[in-house]
Coordinates of N, CA, C and O in Angstrom, one line a residue:
X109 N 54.6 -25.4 -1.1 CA 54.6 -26.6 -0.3 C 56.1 -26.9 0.0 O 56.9 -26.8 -0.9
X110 N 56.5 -27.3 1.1 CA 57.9 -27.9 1.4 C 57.7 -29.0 1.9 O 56.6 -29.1 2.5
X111 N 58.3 -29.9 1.9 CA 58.8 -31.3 2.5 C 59.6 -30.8 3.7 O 60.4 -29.9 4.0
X112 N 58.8 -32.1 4.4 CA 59.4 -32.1 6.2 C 60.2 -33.3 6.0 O 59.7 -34.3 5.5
X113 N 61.7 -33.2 6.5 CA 62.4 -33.9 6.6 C 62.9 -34.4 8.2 O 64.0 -34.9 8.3
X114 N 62.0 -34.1 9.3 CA 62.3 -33.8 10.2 C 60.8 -33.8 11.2 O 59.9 -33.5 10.5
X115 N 60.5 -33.9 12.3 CA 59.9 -34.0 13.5 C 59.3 -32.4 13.6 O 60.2 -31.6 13.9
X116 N 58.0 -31.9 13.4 CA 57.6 -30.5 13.4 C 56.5 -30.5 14.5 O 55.6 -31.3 14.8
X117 N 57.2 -29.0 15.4 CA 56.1 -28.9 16.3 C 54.5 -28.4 16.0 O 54.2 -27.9 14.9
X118 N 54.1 -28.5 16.6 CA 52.1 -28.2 16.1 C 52.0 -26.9 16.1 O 50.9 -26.6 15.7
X119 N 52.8 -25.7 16.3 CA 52.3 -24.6 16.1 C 53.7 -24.0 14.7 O 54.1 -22.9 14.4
X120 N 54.0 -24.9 14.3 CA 54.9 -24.9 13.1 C 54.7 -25.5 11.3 O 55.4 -25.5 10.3
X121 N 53.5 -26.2 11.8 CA 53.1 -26.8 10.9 C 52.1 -26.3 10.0 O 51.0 -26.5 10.5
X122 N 52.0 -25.7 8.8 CA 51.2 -25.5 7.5 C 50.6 -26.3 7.0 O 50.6 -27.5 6.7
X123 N 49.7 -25.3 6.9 CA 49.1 -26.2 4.9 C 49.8 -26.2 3.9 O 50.3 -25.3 3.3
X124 N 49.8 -27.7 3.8 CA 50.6 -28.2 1.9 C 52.1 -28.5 2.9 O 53.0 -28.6 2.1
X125 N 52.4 -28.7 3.7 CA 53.3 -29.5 4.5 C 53.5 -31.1 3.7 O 52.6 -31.6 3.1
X126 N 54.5 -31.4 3.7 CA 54.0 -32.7 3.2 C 55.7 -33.4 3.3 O 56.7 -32.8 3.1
X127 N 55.6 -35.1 3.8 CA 56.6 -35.8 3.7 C 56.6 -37.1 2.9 O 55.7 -37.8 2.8
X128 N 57.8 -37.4 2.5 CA 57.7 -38.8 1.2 C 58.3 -40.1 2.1 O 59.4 -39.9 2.7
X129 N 57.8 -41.3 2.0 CA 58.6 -42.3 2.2 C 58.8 -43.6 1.0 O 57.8 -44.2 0.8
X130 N 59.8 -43.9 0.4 CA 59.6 -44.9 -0.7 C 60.6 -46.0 0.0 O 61.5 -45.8 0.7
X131 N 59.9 -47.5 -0.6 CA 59.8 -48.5 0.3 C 60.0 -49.7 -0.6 O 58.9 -50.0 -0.9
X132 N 60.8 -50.5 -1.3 CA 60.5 -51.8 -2.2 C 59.5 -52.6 -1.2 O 59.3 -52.3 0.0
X133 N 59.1 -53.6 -1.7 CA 58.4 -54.3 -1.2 C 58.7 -55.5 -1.5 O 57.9 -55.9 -2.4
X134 N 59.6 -56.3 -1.2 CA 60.3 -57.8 -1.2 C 59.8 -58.6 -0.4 O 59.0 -58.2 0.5
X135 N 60.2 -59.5 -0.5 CA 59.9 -61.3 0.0 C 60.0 -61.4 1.2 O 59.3 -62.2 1.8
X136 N 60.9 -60.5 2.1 CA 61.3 -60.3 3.7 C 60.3 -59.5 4.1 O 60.0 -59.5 5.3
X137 N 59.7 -58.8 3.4 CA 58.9 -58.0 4.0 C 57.3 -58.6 4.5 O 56.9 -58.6 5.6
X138 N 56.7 -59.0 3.1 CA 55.9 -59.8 3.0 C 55.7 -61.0 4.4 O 54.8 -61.1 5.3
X139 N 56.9 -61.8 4.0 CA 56.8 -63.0 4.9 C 57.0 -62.5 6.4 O 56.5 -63.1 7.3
X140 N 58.0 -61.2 6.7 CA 57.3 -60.8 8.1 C 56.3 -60.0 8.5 O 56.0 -59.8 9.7
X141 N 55.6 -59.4 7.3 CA 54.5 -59.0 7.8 C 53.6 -60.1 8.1 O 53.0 -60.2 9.2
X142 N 53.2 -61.5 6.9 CA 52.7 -62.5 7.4 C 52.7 -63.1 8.7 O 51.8 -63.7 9.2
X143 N 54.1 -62.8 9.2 CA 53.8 -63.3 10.7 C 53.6 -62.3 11.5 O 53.0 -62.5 12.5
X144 N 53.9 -61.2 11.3 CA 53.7 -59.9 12.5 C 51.5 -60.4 12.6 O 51.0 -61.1 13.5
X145 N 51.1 -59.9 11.6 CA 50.1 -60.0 11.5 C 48.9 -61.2 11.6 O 47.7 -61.0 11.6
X146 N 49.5 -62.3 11.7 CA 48.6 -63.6 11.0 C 48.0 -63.5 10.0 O 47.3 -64.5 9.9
X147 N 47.9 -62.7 8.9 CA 47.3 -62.7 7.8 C 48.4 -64.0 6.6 O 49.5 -63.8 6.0
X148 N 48.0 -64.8 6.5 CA 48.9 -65.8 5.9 C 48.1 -66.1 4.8 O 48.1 -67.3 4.5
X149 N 47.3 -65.2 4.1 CA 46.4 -65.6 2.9 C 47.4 -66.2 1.8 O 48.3 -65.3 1.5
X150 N 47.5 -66.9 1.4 CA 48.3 -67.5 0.4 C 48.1 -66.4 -1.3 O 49.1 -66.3 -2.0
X151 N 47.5 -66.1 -1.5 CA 47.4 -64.6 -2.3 C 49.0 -64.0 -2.1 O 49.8 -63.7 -3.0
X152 N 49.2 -63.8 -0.7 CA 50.5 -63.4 -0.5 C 51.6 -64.3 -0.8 O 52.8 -64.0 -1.2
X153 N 51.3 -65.1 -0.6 CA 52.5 -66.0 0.1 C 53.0 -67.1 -0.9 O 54.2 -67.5 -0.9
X154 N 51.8 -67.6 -1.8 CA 51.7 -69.0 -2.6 C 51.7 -68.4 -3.7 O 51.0 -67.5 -4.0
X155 N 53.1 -69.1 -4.8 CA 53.3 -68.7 -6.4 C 51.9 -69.1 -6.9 O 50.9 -68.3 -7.2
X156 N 51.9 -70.4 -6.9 CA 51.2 -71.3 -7.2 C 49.7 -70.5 -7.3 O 49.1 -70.1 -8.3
X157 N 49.2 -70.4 -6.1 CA 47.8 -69.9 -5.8 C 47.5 -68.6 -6.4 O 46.4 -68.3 -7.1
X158 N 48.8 -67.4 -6.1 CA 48.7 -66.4 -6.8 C 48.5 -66.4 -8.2 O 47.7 -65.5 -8.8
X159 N 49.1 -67.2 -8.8 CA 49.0 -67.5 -10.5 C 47.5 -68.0 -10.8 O 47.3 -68.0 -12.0
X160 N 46.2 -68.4 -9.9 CA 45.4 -68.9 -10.7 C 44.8 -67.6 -10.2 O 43.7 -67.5 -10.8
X161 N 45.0 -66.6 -9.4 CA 44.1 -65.5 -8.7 C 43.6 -64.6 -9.8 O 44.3 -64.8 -10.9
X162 N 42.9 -64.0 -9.9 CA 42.7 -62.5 -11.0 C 43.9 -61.6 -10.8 O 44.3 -61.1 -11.9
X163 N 44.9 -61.2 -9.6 CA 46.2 -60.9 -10.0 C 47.3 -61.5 -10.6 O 48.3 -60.8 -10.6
X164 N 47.5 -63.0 -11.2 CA 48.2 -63.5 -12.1 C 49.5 -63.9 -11.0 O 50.2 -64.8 -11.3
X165 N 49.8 -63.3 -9.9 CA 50.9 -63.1 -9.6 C 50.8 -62.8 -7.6 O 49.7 -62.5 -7.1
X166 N 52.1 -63.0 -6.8 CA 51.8 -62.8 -5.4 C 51.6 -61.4 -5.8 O 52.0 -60.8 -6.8
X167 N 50.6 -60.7 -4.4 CA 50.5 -59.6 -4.4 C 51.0 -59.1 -2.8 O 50.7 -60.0 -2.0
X168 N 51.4 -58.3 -2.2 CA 51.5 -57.6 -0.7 C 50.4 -57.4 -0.5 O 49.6 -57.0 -1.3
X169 N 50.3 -57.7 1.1 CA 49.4 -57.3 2.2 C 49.2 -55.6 1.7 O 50.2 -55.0 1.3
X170 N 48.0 -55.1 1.8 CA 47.8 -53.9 1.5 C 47.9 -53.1 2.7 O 48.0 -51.9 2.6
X171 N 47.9 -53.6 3.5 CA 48.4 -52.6 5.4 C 49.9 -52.3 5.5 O 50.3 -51.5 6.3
X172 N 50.8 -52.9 4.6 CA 52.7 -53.2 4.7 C 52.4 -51.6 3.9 O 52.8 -50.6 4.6
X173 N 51.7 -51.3 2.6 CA 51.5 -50.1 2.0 C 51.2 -48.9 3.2 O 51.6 -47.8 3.5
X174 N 50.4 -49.5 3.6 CA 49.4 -48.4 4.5 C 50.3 -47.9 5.8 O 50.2 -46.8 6.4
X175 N 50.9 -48.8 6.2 CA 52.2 -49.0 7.4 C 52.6 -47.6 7.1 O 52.7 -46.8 8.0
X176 N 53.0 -47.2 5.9 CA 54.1 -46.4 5.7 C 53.6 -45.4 5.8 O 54.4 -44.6 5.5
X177 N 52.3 -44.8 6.2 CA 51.9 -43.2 6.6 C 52.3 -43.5 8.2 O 52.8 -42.5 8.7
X178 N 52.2 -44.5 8.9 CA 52.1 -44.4 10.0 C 53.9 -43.8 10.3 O 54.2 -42.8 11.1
X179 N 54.5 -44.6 9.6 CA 56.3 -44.4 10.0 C 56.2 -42.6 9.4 O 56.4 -41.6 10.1
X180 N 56.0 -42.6 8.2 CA 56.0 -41.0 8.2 C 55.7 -39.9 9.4 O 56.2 -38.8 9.8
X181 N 54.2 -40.6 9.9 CA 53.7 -39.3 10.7 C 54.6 -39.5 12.1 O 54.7 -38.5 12.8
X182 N 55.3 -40.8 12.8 CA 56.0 -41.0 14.0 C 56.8 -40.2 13.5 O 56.7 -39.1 13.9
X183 N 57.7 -40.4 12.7 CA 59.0 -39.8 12.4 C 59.1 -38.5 11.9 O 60.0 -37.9 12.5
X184 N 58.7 -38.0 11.1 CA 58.6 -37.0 10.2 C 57.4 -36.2 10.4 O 57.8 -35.4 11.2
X185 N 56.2 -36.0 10.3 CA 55.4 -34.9 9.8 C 53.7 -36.0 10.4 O 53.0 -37.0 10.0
X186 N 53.6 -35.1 11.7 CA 54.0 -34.1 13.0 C 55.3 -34.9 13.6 O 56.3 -34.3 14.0
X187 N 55.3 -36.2 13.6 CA 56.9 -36.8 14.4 C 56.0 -36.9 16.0 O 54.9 -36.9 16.5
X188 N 57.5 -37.1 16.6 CA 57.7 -37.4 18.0 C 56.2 -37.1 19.1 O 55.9 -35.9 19.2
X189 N 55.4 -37.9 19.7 CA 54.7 -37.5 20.5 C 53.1 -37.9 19.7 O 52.2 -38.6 20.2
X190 N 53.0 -37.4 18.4 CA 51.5 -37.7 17.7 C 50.7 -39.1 18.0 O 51.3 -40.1 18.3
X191 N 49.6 -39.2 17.9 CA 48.9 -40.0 18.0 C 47.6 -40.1 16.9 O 46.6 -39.3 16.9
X192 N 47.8 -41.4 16.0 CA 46.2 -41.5 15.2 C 44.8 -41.2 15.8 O 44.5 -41.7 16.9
X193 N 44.1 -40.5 15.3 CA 42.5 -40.3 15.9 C 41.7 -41.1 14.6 O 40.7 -41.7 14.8
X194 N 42.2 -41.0 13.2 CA 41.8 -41.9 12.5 C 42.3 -42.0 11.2 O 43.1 -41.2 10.9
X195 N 42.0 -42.7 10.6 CA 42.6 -42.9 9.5 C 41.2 -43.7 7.8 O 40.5 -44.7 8.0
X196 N 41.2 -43.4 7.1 CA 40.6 -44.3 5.8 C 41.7 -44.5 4.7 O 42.7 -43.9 4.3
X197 N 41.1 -45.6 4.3 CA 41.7 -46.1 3.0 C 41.2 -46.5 2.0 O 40.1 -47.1 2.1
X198 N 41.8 -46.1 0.7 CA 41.2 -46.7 -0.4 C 42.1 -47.3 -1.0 O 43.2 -46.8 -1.1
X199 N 41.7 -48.8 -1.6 CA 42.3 -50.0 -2.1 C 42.2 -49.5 -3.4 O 41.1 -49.3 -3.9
X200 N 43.4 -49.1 -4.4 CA 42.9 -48.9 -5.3 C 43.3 -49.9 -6.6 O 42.8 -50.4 -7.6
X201 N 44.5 -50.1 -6.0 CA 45.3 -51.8 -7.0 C 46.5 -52.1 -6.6 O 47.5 -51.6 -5.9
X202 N 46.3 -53.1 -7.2 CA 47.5 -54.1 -6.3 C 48.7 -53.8 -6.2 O 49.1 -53.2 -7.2
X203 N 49.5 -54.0 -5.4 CA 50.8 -53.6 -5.0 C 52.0 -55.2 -4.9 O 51.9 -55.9 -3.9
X204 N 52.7 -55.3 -5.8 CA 53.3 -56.7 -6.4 C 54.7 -56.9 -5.4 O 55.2 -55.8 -5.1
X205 N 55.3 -58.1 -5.0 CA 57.0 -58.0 -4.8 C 57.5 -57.3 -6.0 O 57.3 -57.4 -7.2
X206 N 58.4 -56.5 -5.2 CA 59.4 -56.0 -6.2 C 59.0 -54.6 -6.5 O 59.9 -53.9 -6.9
X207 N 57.7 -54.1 -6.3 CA 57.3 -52.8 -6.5 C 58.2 -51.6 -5.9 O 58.9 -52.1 -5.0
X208 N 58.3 -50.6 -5.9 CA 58.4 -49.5 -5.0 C 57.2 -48.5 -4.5 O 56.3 -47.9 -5.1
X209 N 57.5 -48.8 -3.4 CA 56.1 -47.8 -2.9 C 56.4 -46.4 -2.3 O 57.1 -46.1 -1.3
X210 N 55.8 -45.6 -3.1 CA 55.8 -43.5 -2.1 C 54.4 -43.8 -2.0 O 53.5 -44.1 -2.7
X211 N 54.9 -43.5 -0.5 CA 54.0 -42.9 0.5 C 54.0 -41.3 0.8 O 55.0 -40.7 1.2
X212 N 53.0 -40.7 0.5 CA 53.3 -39.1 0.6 C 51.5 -39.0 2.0 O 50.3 -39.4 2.0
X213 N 52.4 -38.0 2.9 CA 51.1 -36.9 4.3 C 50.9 -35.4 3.6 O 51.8 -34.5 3.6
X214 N 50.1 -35.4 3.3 CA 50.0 -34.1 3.1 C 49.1 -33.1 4.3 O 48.0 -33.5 4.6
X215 N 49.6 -31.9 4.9 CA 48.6 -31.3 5.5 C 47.2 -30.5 4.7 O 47.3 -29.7 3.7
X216 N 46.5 -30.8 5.1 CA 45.5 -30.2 4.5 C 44.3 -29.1 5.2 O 43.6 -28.2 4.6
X217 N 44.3 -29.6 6.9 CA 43.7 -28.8 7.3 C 43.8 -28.8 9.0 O 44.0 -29.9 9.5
X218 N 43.8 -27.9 9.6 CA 44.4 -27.6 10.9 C 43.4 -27.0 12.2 O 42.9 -25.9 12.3
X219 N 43.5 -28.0 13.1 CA 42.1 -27.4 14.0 C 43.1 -26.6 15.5 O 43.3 -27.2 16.6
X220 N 43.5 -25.7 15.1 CA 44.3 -25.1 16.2 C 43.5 -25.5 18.0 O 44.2 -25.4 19.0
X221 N 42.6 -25.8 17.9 CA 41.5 -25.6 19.1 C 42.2 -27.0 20.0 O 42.8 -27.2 21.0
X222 N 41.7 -28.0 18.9 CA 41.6 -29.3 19.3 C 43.4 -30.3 19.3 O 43.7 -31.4 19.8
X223 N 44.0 -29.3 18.6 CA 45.1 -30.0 18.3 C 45.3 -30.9 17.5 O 46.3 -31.7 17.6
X224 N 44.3 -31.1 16.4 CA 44.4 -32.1 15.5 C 45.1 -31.6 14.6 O 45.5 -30.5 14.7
X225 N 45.5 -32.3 13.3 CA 46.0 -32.2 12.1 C 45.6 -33.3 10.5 O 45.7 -34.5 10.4
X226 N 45.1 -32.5 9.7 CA 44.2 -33.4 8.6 C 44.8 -33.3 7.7 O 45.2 -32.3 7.1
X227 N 44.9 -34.9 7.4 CA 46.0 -35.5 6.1 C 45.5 -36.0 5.0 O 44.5 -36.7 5.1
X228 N 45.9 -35.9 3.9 CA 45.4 -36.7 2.3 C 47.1 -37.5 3.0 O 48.2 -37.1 3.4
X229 N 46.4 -38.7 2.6 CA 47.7 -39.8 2.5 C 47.7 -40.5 1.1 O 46.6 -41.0 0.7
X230 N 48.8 -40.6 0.2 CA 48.7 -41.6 -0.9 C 50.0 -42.2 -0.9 O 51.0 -41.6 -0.4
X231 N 50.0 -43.5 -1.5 CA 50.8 -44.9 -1.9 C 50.7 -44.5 -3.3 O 49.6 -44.1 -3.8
X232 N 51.6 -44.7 -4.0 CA 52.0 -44.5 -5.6 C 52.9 -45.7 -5.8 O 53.8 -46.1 -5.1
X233 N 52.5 -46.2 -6.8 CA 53.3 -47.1 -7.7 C 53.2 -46.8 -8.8 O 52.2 -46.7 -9.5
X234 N 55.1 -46.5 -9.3 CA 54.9 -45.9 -11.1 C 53.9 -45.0 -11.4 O 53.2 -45.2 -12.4
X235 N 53.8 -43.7 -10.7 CA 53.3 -42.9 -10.6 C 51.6 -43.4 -10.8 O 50.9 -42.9 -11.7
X236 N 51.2 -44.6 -10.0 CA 49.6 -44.7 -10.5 C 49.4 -44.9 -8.7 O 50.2 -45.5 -8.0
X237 N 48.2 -44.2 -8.2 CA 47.6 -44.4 -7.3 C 47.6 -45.7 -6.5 O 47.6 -46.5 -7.5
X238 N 47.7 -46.5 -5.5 CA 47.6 -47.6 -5.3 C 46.7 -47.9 -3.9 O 46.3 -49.1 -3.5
X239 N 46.5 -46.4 -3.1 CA 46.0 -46.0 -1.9 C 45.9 -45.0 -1.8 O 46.8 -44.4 -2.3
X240 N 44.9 -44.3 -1.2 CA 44.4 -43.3 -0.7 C 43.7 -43.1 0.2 O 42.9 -44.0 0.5
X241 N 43.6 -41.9 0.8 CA 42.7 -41.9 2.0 C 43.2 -40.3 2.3 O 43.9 -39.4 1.7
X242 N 42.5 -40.4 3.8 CA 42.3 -39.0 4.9 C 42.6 -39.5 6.2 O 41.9 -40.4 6.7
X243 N 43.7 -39.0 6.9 CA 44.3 -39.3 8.5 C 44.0 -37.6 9.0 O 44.2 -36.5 8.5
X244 N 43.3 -38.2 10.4 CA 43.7 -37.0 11.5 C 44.4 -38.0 12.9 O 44.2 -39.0 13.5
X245 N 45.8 -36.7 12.9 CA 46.2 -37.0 14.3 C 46.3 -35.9 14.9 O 46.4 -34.8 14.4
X246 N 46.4 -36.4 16.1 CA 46.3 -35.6 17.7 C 48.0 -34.9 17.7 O 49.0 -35.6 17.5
X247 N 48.1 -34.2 17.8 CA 49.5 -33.7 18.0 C 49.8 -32.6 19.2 O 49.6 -31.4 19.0
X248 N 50.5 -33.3 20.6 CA 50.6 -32.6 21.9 C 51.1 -31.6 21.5 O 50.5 -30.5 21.5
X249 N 52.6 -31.8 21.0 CA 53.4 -30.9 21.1 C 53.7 -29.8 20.5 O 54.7 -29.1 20.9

């Protein structure tokens, strides 16, 4: 397996390809994803509210996590030109201010015909799971 650090054309790209992105997730982040998004659930946002929740504490928007396969695959691995055909997710636990988050694409499977490319995506916190899923994107180039 090697790490793509870099923008790879579609007839250059393997199985077990894979690129990393790690991300803290602070108070600026949060509060602009709350407005990028409208999601203003106070879970996010409210000490107060968060402290009586079953997470004890604010937790991040779980899409600010999920964002970061998207910046990998524009930038890095396929890069320049790709386009989502889809994506799933699995919520697996909560992601806190102050965490760090790896995001890792892995390739996993390659439809030379159609031009797709199929990804295991995961979010890690403290080496524990925090997201997972399967992405296919379209890749022209």
């Amino acid at each position: 397996m090697r790490e793509i650090i870099k923008s790879v054309a579609f007839n250059d790209i393997q199985l077990g390809d894979y690129a990393c992105l790690a991300r803290v997730i602070d108070e600026e982040t949060v509060s602009v994803f709350a407005e990028l998004s409208g999601d203003k659930n106070p879970v996010h946002l409210d000490e107060d509210f968060a402290a009586a929740s079953r997470f004890k504490r604010r937790i991040a928007h779980g899409l600010i996590s999920a964002s970061y396969f998207s910046a990998l695959f524009g930038t890095k691995l396929p890069g320049v030109g790709c386009v989502y055909v889809s994506q799933n997710l699995n919520f697996k636990r909560p992601v806190y201010l102050g965490d760090e988050v790896l995001a890792t694409v892995t390739v996993e499977k390659i439809d030379t015909i159609a031009r797709k490319v199929f990804f295991k995506t995961v979010c890690k916190v403290n080496n524990k799971t925090v997201i997972d899923g399967e992405a296919v994107l379209y890749v022209p180039y």
